[in-house]
CSV table of C-alpha atoms in Angstrom, one decimal:
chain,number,residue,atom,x,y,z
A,1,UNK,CA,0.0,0.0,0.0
A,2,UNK,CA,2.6,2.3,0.8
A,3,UNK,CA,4.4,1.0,-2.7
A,4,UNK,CA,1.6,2.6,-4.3
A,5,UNK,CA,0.8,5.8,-2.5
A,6,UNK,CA,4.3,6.8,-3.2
A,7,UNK,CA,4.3,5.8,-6.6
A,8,UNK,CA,1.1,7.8,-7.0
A,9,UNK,CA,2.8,11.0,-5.5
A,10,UNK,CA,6.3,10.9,-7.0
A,11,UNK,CA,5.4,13.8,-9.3
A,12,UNK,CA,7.3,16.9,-8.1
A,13,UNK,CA,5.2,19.4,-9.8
A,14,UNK,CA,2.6,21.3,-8.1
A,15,UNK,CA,-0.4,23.6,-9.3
A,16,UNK,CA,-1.7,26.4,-6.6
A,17,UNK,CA,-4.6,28.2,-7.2
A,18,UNK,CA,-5.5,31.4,-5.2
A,19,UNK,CA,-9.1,32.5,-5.3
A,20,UNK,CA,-9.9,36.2,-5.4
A,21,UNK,CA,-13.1,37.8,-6.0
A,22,UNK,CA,-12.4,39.3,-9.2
A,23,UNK,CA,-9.9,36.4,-10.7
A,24,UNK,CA,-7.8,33.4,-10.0
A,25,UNK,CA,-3.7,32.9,-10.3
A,26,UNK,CA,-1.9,30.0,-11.1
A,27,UNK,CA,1.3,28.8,-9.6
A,28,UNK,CA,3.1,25.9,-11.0
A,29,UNK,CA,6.7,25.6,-9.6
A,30,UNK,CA,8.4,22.3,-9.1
A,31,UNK,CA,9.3,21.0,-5.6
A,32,UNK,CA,12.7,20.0,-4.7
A,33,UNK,CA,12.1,16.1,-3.5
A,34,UNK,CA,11.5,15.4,0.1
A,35,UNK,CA,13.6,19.1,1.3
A,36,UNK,CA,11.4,21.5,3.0
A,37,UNK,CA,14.7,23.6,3.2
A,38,UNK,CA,15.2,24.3,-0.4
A,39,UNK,CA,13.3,26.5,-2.3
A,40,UNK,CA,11.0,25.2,-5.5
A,41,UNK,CA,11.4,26.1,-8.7
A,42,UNK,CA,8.8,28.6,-10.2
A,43,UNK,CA,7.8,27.8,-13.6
A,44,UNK,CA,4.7,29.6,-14.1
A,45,UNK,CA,2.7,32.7,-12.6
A,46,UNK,CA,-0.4,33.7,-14.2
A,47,UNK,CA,-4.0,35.0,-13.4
A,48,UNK,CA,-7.6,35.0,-15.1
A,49,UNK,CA,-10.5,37.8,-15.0
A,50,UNK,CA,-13.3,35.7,-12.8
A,51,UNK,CA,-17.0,36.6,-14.0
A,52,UNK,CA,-19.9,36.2,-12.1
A,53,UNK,CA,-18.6,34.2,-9.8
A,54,UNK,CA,-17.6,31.6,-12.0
A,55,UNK,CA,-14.2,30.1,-10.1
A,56,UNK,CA,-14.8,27.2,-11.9
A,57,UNK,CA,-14.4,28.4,-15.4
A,58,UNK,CA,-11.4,30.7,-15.3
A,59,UNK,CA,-9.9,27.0,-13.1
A,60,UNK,CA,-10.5,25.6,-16.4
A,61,UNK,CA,-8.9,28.2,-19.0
A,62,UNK,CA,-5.5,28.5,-17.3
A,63,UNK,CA,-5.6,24.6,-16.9
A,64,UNK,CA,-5.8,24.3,-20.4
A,65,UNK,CA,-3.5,27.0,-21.2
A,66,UNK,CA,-0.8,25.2,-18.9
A,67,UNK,CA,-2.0,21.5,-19.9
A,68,UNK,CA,1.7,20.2,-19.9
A,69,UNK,CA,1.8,20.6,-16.4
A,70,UNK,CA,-0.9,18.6,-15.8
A,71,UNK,CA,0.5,14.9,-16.5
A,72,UNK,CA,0.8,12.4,-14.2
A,73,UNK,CA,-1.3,13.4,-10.9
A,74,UNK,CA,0.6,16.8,-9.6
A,75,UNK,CA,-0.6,18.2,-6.4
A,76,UNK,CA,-3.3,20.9,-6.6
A,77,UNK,CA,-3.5,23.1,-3.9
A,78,UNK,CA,-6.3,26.0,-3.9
A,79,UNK,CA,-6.0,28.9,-1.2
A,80,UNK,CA,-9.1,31.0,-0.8
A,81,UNK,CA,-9.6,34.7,-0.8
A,82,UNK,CA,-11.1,36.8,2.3
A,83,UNK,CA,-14.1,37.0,0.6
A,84,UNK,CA,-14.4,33.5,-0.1
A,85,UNK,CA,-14.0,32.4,3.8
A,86,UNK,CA,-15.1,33.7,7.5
A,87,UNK,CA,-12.2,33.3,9.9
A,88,UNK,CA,-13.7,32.8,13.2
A,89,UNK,CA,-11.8,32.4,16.8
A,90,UNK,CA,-13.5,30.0,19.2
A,91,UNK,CA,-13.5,27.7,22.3
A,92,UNK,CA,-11.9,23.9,21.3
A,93,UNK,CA,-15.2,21.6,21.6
A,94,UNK,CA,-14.6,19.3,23.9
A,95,UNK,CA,-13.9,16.6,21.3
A,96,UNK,CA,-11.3,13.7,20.3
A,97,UNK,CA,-9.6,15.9,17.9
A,98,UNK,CA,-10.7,13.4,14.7
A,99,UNK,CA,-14.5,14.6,15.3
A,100,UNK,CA,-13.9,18.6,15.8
A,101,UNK,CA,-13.8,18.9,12.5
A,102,UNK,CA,-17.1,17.8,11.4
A,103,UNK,CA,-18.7,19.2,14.3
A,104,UNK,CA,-18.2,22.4,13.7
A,105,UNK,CA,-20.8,23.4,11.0
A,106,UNK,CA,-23.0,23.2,14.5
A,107,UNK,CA,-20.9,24.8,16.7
A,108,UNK,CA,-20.6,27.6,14.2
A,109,UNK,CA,-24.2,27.8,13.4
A,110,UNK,CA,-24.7,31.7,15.4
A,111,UNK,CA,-21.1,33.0,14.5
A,112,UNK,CA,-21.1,32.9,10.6
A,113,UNK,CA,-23.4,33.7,8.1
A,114,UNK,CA,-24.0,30.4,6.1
A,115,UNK,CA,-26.8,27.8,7.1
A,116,UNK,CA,-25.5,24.4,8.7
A,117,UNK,CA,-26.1,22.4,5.6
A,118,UNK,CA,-24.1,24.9,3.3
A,119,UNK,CA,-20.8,25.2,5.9
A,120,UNK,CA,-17.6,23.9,4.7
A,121,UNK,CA,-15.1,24.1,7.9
A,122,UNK,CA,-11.7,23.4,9.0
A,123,UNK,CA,-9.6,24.5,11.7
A,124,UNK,CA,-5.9,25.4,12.7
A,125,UNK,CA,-4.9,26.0,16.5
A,126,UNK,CA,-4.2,29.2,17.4
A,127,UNK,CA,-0.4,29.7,18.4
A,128,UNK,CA,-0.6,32.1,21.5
A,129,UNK,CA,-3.1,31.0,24.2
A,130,UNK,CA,-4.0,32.8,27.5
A,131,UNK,CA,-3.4,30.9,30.4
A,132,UNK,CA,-6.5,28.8,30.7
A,133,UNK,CA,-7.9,28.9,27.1
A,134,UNK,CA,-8.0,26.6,24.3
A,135,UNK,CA,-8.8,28.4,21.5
A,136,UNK,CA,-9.1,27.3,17.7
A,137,UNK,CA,-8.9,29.2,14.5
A,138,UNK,CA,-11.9,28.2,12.4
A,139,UNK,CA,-12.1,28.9,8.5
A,140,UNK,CA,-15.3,28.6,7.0
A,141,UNK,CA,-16.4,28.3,3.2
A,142,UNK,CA,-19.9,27.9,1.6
A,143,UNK,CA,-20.7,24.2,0.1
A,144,UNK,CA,-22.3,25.6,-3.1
A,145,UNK,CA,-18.6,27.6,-4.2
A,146,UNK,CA,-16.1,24.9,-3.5
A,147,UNK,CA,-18.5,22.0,-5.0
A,148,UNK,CA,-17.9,23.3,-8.8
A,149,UNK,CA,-14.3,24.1,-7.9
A,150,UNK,CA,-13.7,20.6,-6.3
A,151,UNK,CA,-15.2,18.8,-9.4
A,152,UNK,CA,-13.0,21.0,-11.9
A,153,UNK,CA,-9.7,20.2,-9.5
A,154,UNK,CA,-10.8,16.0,-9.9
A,155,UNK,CA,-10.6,16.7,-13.2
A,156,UNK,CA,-7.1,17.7,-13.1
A,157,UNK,CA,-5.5,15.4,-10.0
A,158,UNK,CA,-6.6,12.8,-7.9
A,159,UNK,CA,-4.1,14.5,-5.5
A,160,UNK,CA,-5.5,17.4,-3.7
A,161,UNK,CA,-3.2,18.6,-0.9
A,162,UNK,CA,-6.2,20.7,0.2
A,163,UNK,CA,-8.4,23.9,0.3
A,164,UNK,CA,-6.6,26.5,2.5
A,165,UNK,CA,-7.3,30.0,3.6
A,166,UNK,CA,-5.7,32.9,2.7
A,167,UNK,CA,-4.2,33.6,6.3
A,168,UNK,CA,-2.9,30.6,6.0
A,169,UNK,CA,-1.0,30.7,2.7
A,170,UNK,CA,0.1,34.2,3.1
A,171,UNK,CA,2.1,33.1,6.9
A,172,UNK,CA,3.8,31.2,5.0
A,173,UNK,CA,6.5,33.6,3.6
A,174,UNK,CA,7.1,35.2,6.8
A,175,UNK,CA,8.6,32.1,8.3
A,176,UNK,CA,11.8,34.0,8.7
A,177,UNK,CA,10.3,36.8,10.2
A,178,UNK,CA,11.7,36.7,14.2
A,179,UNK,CA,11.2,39.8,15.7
A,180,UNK,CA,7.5,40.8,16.5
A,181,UNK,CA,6.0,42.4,13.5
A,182,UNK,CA,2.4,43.8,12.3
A,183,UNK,CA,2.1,42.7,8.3
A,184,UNK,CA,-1.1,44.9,6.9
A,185,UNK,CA,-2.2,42.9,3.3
A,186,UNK,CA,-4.1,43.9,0.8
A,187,UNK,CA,-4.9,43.8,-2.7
A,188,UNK,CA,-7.0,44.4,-5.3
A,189,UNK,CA,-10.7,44.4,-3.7
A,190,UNK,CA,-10.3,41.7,-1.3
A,191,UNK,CA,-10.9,42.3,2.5
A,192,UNK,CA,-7.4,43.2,3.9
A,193,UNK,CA,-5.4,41.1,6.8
A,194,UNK,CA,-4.1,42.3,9.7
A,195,UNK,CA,-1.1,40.1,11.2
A,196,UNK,CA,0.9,39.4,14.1
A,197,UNK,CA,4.4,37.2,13.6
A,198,UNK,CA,7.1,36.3,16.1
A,199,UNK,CA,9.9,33.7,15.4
A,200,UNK,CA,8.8,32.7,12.3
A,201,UNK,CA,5.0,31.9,13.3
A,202,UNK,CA,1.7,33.4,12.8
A,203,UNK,CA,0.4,34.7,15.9
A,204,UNK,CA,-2.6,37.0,15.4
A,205,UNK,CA,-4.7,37.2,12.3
A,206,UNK,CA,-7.3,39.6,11.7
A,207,UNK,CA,-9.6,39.8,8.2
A,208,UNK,CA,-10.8,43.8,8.3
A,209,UNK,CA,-13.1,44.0,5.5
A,210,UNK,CA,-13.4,48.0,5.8
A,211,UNK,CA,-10.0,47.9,4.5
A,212,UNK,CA,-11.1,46.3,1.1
A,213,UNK,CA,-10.8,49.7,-1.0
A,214,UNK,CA,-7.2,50.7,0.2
A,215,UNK,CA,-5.0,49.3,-2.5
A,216,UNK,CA,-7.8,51.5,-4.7
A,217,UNK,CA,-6.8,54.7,-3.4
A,218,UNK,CA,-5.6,57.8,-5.1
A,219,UNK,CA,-2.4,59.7,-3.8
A,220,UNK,CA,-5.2,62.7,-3.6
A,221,UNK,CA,-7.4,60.4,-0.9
A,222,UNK,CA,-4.4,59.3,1.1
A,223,UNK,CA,-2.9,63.1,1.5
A,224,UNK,CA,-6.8,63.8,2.6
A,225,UNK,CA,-5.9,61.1,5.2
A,226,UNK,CA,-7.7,57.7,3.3
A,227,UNK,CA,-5.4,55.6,5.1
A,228,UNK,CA,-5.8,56.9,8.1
A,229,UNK,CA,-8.1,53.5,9.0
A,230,UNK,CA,-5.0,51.1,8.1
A,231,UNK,CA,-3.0,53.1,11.1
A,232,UNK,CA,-5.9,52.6,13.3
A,233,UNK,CA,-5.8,48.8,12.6
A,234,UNK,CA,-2.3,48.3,12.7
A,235,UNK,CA,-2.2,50.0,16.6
A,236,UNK,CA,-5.5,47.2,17.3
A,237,UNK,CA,-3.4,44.3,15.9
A,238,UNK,CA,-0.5,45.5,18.1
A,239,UNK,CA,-2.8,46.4,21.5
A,240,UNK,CA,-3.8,42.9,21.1
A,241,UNK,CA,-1.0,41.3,21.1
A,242,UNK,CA,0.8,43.3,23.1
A,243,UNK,CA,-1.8,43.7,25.9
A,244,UNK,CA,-4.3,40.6,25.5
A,245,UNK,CA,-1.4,38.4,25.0
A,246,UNK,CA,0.7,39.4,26.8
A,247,UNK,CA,3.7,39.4,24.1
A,248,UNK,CA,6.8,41.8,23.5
A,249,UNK,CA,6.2,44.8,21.9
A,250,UNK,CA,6.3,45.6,18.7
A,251,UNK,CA,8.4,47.8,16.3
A,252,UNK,CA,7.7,47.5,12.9
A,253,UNK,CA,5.1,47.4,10.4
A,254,UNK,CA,5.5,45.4,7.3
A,255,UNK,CA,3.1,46.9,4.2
A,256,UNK,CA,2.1,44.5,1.3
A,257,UNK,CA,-0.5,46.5,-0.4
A,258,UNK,CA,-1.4,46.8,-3.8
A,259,UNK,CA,-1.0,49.9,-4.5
A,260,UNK,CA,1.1,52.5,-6.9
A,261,UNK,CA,1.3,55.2,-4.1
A,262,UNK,CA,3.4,53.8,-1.6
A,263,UNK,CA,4.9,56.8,0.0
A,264,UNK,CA,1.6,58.1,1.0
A,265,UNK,CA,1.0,54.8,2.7
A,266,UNK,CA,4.5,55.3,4.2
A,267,UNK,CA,4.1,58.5,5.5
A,268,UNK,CA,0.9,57.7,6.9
A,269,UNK,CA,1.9,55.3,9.0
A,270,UNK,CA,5.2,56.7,10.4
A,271,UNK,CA,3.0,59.9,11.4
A,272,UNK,CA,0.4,58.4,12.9
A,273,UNK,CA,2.1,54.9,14.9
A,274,UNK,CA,5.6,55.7,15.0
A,275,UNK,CA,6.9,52.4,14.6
A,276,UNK,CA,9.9,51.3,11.8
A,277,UNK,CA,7.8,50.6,8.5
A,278,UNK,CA,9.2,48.9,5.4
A,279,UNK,CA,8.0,47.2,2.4
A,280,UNK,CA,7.8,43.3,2.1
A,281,UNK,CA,9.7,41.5,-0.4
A,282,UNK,CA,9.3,38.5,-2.8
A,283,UNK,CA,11.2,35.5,-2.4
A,284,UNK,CA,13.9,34.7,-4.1
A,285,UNK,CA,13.1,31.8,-6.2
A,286,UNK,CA,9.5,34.1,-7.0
A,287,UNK,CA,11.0,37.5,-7.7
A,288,UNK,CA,11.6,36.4,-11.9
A,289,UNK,CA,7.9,35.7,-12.1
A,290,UNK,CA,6.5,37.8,-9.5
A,291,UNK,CA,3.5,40.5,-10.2
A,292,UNK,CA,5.0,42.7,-7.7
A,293,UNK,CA,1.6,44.4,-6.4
A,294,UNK,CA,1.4,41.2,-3.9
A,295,UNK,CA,-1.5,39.9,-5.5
A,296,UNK,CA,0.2,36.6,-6.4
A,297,UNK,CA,1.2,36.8,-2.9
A,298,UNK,CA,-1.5,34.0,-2.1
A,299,UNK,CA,-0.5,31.1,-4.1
A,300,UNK,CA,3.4,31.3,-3.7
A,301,UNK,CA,2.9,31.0,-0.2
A,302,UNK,CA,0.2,28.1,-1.2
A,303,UNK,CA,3.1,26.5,-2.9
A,304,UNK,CA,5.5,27.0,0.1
A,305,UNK,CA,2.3,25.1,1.8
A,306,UNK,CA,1.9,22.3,-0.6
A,307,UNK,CA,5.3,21.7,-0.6
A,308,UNK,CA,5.3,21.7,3.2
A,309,UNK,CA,2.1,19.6,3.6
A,310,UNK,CA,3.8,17.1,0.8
A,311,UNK,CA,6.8,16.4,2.7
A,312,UNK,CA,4.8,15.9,6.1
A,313,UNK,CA,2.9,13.2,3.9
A,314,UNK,CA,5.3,11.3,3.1
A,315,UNK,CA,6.6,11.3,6.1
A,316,UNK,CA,3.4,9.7,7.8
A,317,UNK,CA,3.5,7.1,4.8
């Protein structure tokens, strides 16, 4: 049995989607075998317009257009966008941790916004707990989305590595990232995300959905103070972790936000917080291919997860 569940994942390539609400990208890098350590190779970084909602369709196109990379079961990761999920903090049920999963369509029932019967859900632990808590980090996703992007995924691999969440994906790249820091990201029309790292590990997430128009504004509406709102959600992320949790404070901000006015976005932030500011970076082994507005920010961290998630995999088998 083993025999064959290696033989059946001995391709190194992988295909990440990320799913926005106004397109999809397309990541296919190859994996350097069984090293976690050693960066993959990107091969291809692209994007499709979405219409109406139709995931499924624009999964399709760029699968065709990249057909060659689709021989011999790769793994297909797909990492959704803020305003394809709801991130919700809550008490662990008191559960054998096999059966939390599935029981949380009902223990989420009165904290999202989806009927039982339409909930997708998973759940990651949350890294910084308060002395007597046991908290979890929920991600929820409607049924009726993921079902037509599922069946167009089966179509491609019978080896899905998973559905992820944004939050997730994006934590990835900041594994190297030691000293506590706020990251504010946001592109395009997506809700924006508002996070806390320390040595290496995601330690607060917040989705802020006023902050969906920010990467849209003009250098006119941030001199008129329209980023005034990030600074105030940058001090709440820190307060939190600094107070709530009880965690060192911190210095810097890192900014990975779509937009062409970046010294406005700078200078609104040192005014109003303070704190050291800089820009984040692209990987090395993405920086040839990279979009460099941070929207493909999502799916090269979900290939830094697949590749991860891979490697653990094989490891259990």
């Amino acid at each position: 049995m083993i025999r064959l569940w290696r033989a059946k994942h001995n391709n190194r390539l992988v295909l990440t989607y990320a799913l926005a609400s106004g397109f999809v990208s397309l990541a296919v890098a190859e994996f350097a075998d069984d090293d976690a350590g050693h960066a993959p190779a990107l091969i291809v970084s692209d994007h499709l317009e979405v219409i109406d909602g139709n995931w499924a369709t624009a999964i399709k196109s760029l699968t065709v257009k990249y057909a060659r990379y689709t021989k011999g079961n790769p793994t297909v990761l797909v990492v959704l966008g803020p305003s394809l999920y709801q991130s919700v903090q809550l008490e662990r049920p008191n559960l054998p941790a096999e059966e939390i999963t599935q029981a949380l369509r009902y223990n989420l029932r009165d904290l999202v916004t989806l009927p039982p019967a339409d909930i997708i859900a998973d759940y990651y632990d949350a890294p910084v707990q308060l002395a007597g808590q046991d908290k979890i980090n929920a991600i929820v996703a409607d049924r009726k989305v993921l079902e037509p992007v599922l069946h167009e995924l089966h179509q491609i691999s019978d080896n899905i590595a998973g559905i992820v969440s944004e939050e997730q994906a994006i934590a990835q790249l900041f594994a190297e990232q030691v000293e506590p820091a706020v990251l504010a990201y946001q592109h395009d029309l997506e809700p924006a995300l508002l996070q806390v790292y320390q040595q290496g590990r995601l330690q607060v997430n917040r989705v802020v959905r006023s902050l969906e128009q920010l990467s849209q504004l003009t250098s006119d509406e941030i001199k008129l103070g329209g980023a005034a709102p990030l600074s105030v959600e940058v001090q709440r992320s820190a307060d939190y972790f600094e107070r709530q949790l009880r965690q060192r404070p911190i210095r810097e901000v890192i900014i990975a936000i779509g937009t062409k006015n970046r010294q406005g976005i700078t200078q609104q932030l040192d005014e109003d917080l303070g704190l050291t500011s800089r820009w984040a970076d692209y990987p090395q082994w993405a920086q040839e291919l990279a979009a460099g507005d941070f929207s493909d920010y999502p799916v090269l961290g979900g290939v830094l997860l697949a590749q991860r998630l891979r490697i653990e995999s094989r490891e259990v088998a």
